[in-house]
CSV table of C-alpha atoms in Angstrom, one decimal:
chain,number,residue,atom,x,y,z
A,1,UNK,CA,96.6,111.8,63.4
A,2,UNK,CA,93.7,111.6,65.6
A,3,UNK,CA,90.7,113.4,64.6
A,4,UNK,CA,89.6,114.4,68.5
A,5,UNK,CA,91.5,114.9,71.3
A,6,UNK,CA,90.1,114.5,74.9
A,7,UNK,CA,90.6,114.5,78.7
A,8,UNK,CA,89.0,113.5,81.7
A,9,UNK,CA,90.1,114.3,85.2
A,10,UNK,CA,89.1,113.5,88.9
A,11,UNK,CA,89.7,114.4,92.4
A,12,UNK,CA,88.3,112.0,94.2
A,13,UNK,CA,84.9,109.8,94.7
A,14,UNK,CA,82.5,110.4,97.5
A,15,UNK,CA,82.9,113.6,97.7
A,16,UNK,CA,81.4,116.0,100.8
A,17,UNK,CA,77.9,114.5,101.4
A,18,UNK,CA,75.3,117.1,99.8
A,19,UNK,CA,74.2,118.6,103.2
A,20,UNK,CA,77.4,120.0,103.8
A,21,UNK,CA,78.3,121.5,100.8
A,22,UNK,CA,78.0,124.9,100.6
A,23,UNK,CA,78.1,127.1,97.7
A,24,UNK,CA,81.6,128.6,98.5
A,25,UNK,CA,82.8,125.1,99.2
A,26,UNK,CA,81.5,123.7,95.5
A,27,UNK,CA,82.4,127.1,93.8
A,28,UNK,CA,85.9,126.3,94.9
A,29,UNK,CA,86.4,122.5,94.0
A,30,UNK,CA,84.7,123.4,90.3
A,31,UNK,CA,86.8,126.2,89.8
A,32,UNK,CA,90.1,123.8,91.0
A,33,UNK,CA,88.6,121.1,88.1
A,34,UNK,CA,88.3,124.1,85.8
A,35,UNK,CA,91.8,124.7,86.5
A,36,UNK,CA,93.4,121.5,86.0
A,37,UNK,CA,91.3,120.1,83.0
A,38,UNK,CA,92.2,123.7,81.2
A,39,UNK,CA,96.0,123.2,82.2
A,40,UNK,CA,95.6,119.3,80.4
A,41,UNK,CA,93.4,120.9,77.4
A,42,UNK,CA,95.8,123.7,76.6
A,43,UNK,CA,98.9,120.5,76.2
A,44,UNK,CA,96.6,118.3,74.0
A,45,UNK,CA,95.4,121.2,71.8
A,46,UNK,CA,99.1,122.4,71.2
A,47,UNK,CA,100.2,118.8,69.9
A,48,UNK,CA,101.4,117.6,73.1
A,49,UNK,CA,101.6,114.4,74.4
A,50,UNK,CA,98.9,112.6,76.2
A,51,UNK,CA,101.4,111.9,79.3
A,52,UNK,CA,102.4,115.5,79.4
A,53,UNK,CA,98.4,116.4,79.8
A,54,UNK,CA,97.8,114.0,82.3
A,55,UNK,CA,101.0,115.1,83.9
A,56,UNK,CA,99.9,118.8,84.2
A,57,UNK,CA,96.5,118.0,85.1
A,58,UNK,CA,97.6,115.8,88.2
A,59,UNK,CA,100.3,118.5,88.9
A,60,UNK,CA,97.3,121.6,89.3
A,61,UNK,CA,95.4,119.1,91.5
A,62,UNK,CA,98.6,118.2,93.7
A,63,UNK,CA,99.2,121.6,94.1
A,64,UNK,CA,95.8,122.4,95.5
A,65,UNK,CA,95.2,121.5,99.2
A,66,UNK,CA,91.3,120.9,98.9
A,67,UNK,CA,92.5,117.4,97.0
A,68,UNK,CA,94.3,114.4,99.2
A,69,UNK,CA,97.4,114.6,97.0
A,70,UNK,CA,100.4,116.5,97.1
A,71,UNK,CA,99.9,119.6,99.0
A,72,UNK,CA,96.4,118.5,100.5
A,73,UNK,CA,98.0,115.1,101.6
A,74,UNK,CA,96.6,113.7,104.7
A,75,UNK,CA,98.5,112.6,107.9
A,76,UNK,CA,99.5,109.1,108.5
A,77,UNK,CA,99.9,107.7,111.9
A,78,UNK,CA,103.1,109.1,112.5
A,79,UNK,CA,102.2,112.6,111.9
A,80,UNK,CA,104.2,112.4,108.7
A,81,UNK,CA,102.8,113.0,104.7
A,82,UNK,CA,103.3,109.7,102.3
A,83,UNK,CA,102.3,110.5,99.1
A,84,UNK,CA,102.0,107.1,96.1
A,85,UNK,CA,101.6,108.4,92.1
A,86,UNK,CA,101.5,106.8,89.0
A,87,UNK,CA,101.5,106.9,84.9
A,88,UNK,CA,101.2,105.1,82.0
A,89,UNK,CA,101.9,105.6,77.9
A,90,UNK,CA,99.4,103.2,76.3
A,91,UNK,CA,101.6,103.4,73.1
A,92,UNK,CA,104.6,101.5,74.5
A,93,UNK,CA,102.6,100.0,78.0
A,94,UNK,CA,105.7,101.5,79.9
A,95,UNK,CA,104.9,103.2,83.9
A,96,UNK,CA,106.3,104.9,86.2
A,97,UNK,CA,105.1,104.5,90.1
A,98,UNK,CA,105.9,105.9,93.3
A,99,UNK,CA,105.0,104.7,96.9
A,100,UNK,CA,105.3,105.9,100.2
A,101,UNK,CA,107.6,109.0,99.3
A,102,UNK,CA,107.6,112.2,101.5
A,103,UNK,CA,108.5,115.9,100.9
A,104,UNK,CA,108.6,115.6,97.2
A,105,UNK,CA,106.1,118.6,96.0
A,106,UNK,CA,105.0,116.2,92.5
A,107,UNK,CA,104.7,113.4,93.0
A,108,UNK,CA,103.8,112.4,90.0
A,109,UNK,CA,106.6,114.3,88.1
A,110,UNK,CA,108.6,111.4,90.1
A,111,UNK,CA,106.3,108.8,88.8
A,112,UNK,CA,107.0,110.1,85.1
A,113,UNK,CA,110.7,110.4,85.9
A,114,UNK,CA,110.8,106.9,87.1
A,115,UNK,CA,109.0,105.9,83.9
A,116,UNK,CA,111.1,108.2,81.7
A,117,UNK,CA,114.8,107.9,83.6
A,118,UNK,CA,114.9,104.3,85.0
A,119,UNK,CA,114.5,100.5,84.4
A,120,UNK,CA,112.0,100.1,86.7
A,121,UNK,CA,108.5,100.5,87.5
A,122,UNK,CA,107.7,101.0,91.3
A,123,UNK,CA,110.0,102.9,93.5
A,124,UNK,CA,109.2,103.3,97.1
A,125,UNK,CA,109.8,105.0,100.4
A,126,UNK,CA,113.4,106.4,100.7
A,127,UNK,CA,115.1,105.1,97.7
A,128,UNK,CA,112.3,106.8,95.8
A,129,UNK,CA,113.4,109.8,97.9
A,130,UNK,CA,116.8,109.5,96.5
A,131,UNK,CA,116.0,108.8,93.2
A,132,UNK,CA,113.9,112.4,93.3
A,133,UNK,CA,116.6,114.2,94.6
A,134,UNK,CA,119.0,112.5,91.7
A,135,UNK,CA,116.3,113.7,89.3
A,136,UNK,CA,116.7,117.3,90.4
A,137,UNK,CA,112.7,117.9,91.7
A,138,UNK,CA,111.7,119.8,93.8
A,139,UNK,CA,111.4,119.3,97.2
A,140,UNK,CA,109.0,121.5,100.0
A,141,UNK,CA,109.4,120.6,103.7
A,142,UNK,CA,106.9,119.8,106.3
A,143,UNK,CA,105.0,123.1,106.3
A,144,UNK,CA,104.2,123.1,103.1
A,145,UNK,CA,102.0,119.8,103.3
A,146,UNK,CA,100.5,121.1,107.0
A,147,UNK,CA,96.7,121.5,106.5
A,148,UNK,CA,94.6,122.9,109.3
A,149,UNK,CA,91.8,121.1,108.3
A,150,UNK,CA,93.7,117.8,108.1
A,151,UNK,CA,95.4,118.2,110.7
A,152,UNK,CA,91.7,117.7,112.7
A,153,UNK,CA,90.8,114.8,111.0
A,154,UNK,CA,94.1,113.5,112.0
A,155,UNK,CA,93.6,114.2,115.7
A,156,UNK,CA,90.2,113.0,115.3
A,157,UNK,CA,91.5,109.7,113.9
A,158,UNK,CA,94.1,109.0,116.4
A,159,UNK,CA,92.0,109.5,119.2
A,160,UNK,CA,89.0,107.6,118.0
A,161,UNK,CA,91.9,104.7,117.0
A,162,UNK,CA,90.3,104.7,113.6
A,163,UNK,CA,91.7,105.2,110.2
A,164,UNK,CA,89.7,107.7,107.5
A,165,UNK,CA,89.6,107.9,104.3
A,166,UNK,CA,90.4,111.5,103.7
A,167,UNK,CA,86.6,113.2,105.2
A,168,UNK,CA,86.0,111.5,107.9
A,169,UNK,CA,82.9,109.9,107.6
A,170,UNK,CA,81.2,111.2,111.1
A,171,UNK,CA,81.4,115.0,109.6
A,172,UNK,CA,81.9,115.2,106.2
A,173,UNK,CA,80.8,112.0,104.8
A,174,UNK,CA,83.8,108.9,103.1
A,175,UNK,CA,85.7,110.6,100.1
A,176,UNK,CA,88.3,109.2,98.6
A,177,UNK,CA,90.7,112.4,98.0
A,178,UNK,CA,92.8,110.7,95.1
A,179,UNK,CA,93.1,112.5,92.0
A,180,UNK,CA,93.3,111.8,88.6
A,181,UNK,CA,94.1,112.4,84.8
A,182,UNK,CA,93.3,109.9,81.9
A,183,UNK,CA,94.1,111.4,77.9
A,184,UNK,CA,94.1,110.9,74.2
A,185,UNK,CA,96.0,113.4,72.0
A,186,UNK,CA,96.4,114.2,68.4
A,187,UNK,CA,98.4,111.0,67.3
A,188,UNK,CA,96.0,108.5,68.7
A,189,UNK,CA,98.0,107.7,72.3
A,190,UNK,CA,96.5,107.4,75.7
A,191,UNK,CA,97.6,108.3,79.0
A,192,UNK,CA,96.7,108.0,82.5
A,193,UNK,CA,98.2,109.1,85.9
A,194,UNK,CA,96.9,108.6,89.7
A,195,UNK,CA,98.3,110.4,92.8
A,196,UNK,CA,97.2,110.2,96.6
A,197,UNK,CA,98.1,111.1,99.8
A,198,UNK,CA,96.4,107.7,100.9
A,199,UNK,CA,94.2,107.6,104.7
A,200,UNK,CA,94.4,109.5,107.9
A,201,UNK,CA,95.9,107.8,110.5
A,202,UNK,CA,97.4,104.7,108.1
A,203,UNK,CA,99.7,102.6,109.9
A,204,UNK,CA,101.6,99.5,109.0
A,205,UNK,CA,103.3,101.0,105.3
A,206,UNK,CA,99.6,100.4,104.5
A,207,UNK,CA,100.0,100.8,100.0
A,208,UNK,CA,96.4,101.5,97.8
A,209,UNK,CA,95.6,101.1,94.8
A,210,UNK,CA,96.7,104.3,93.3
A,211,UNK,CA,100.3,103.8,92.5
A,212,UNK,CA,100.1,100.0,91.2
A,213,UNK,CA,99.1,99.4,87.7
A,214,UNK,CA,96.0,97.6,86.4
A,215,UNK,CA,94.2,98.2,89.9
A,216,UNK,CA,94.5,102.2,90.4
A,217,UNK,CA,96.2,103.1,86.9
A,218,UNK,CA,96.1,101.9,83.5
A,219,UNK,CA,96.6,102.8,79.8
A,220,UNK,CA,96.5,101.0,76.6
A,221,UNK,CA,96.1,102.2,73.2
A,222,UNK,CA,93.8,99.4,72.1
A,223,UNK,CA,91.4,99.8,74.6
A,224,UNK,CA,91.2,102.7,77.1
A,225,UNK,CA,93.2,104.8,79.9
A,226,UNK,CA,91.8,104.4,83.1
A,227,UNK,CA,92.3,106.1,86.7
A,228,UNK,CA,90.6,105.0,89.5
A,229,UNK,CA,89.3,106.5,93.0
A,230,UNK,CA,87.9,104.3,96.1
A,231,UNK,CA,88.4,102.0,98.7
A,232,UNK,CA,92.1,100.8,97.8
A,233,UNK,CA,91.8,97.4,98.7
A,234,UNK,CA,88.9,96.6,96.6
A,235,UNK,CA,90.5,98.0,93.6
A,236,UNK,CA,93.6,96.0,94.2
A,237,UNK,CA,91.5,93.0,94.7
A,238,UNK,CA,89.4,93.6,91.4
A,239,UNK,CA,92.6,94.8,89.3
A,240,UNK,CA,89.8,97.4,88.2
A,241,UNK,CA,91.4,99.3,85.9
A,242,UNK,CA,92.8,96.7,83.9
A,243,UNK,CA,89.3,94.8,84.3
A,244,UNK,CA,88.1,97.7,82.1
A,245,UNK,CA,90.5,97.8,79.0
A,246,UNK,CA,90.5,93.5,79.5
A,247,UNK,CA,86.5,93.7,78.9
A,248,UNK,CA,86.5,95.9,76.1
A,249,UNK,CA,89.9,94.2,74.6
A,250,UNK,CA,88.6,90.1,75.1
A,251,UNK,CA,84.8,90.6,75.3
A,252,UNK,CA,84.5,93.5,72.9
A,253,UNK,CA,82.3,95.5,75.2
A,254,UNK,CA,82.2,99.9,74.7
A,255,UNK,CA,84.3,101.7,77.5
A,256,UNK,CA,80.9,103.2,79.1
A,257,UNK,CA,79.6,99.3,79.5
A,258,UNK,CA,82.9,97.8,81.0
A,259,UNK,CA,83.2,100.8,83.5
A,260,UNK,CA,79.5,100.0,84.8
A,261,UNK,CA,80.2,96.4,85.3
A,262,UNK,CA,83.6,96.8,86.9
A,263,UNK,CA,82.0,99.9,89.1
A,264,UNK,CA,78.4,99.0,89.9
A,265,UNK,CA,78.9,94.7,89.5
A,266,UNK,CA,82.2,93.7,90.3
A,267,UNK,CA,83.0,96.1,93.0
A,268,UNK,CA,79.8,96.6,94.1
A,269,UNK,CA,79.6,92.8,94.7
A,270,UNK,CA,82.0,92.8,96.5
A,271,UNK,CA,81.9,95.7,98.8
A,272,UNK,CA,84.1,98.4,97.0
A,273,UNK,CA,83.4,102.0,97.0
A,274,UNK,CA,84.4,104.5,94.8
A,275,UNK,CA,84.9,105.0,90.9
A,276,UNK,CA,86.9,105.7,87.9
A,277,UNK,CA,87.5,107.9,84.9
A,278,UNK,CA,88.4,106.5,81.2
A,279,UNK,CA,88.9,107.4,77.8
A,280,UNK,CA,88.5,105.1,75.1
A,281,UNK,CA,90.9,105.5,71.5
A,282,UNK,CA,87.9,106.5,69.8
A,283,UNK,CA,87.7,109.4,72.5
A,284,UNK,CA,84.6,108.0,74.3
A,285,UNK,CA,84.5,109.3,77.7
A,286,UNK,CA,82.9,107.0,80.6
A,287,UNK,CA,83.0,109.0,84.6
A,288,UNK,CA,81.3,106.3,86.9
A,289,UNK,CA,80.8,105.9,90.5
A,290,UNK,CA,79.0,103.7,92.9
A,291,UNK,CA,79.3,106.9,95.7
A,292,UNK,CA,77.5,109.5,96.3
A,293,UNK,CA,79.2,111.8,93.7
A,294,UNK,CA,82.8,112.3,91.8
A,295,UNK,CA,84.6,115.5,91.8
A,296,UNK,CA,85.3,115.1,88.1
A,297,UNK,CA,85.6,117.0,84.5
A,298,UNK,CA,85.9,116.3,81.2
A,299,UNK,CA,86.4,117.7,77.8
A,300,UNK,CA,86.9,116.9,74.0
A,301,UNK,CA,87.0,118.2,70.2
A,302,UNK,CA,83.1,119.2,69.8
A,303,UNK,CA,81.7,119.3,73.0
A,304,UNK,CA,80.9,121.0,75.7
A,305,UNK,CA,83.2,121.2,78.8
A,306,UNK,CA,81.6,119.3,81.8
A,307,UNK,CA,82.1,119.6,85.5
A,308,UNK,CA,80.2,118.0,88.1
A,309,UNK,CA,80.3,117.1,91.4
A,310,UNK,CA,77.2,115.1,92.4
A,311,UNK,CA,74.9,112.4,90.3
A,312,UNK,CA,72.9,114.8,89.0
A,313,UNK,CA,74.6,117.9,88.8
């Protein structure tokens, strides 16, 4: 038996630059985080499995339309919702992942189903429509995923011709709206689940980081559980998350010190934006970012809850 248990969650880096957030808008995202890391707490502190805390956490945040996931899910260029999710159990180095799926309410309930119910790893697009519908989810229709506010920044996009990565980087400043859970419960396992509704205005099938493990997503009881937030393709490039539990694993560095040189070296160098959450197996907690803030939280056995939004807040 572990002797702490611990959870970290985000909802996105960048964040609304600091001149537009008001205090009704910041009440609102901490009390969202409050909600969410409380729902994963509550799981790990009855004996429950990391997966399920990550699970729950992701599922208060996807439920919440001020994060790009789920519910809040931005439009592509089609008008349409396409929402990607992912997990991984760090005991058995199994995932579940989910691309490009519309109208399913969780998506990352269909990532753990995936995981749970299949051979596979990466479902996408229609099949992983019908593999929802076989799983018995639940499904809402358009008007559940309609967002006034997105909406604009979708009309905005489409007539500027530009893609944005959820705030739109004219108004609100660049956030990246994915959200996040990464976990360690009682019994010494680690967790960690991703879900998006990916960029305004994304054509092609364009596919981020989020639902592809070892660049948005990655668990491994040896090292760490990681879930990343940013500019998709640099992840991807940097197979980030996996960078992190590889450093600590081969070059025996902590979990704080790999997350800085993933975050503020190798992405950096390379022109990624964003950042990442992790949680080591001695229940080390490392929330780093190369933006201008996280929306993030965390909390373990003997320390104070923390939620914060900008660097030094």
């Amino acid at each position: 038996m572990a002797e702490k248990i611990g959870i970290a969650i985000h909802g996105g880096a960048g964040t609304i630059l600091r001149s537009k957030m008001t205090s009704e808008k910041e009440r609102l995202y901490s009390k969202a985080l409050q909600e969410s890391l409380t729902a994963g707490w509550d799981c790990l502190s009855s004996n429950k499995s990391s997966l399920d805390a990550v699970e729950r956490a992701v599922e208060i945040l996807e439920n919440n339309s001020l994060f790009n996931a789920g519910k809040g899910s931005v439009f592509t260029n089609e008008g349409t919702h396409k929402m990607d999710a992912s997990v991984m159990d760090g005991k058995t180095l199994k995932a579940g992942c989910v691309s490009s799926v519309s109208n399913v309410k969780n998506p990352v309930f269909l990532a753990r189903k995936i995981m749970d119910n299949s051979p596979f790893v990466l479902l996408s697009g229609k099949g992983a429509k019908e593999f929802a519908e076989k799983m018995n989810l639940q499904f809402e229709d358009d008007k559940y995923f309609f967002d006034e506010y997105r909406y604009e920044q979708y009309l905005n996009a489409i007539r500027g011709d530009s893609v944005e990565l959820d705030h739109s980087e004219n108004t609100d400043g660049k956030k990246f709206g994915t959200v996040g859970a990464v976990a360690l419960d009682c019994n010494g396992n680690l967790a960690a689940a991703t879900s998006t509704g990916g960029m305004t205005n994304v054509k092609f099938g364009r596919i981020g980081d989020s639902p592809i493990i070892g660049a948005g997503t990655y668990a491994n009881n040896k090292t760490c559980a990681v879930s990343c937030t940013g500019d998709g393709e640099y992840f991807i490039r940097s197979v980030a998350a996996y960078d992190v539990s590889a450093l600590m694993e081969y070059k025996s560095l902590s979990l704080a010190d790999a997350c800085e040189m993933v975050v503020h070296k190798k992405l950096k160098n390379i022109g990624g934006e964003g950042g990442m959450i992790a949680i080591d197996k001695d229940c080390n907690i490392a929330m780093t970012f190369n933006s201008e803030g996280m929306y993030r939280a965390s909390r373990k056995t003997n320390s104070d809850i923390e939620i914060k939004i900008f660097d030094d807040n």
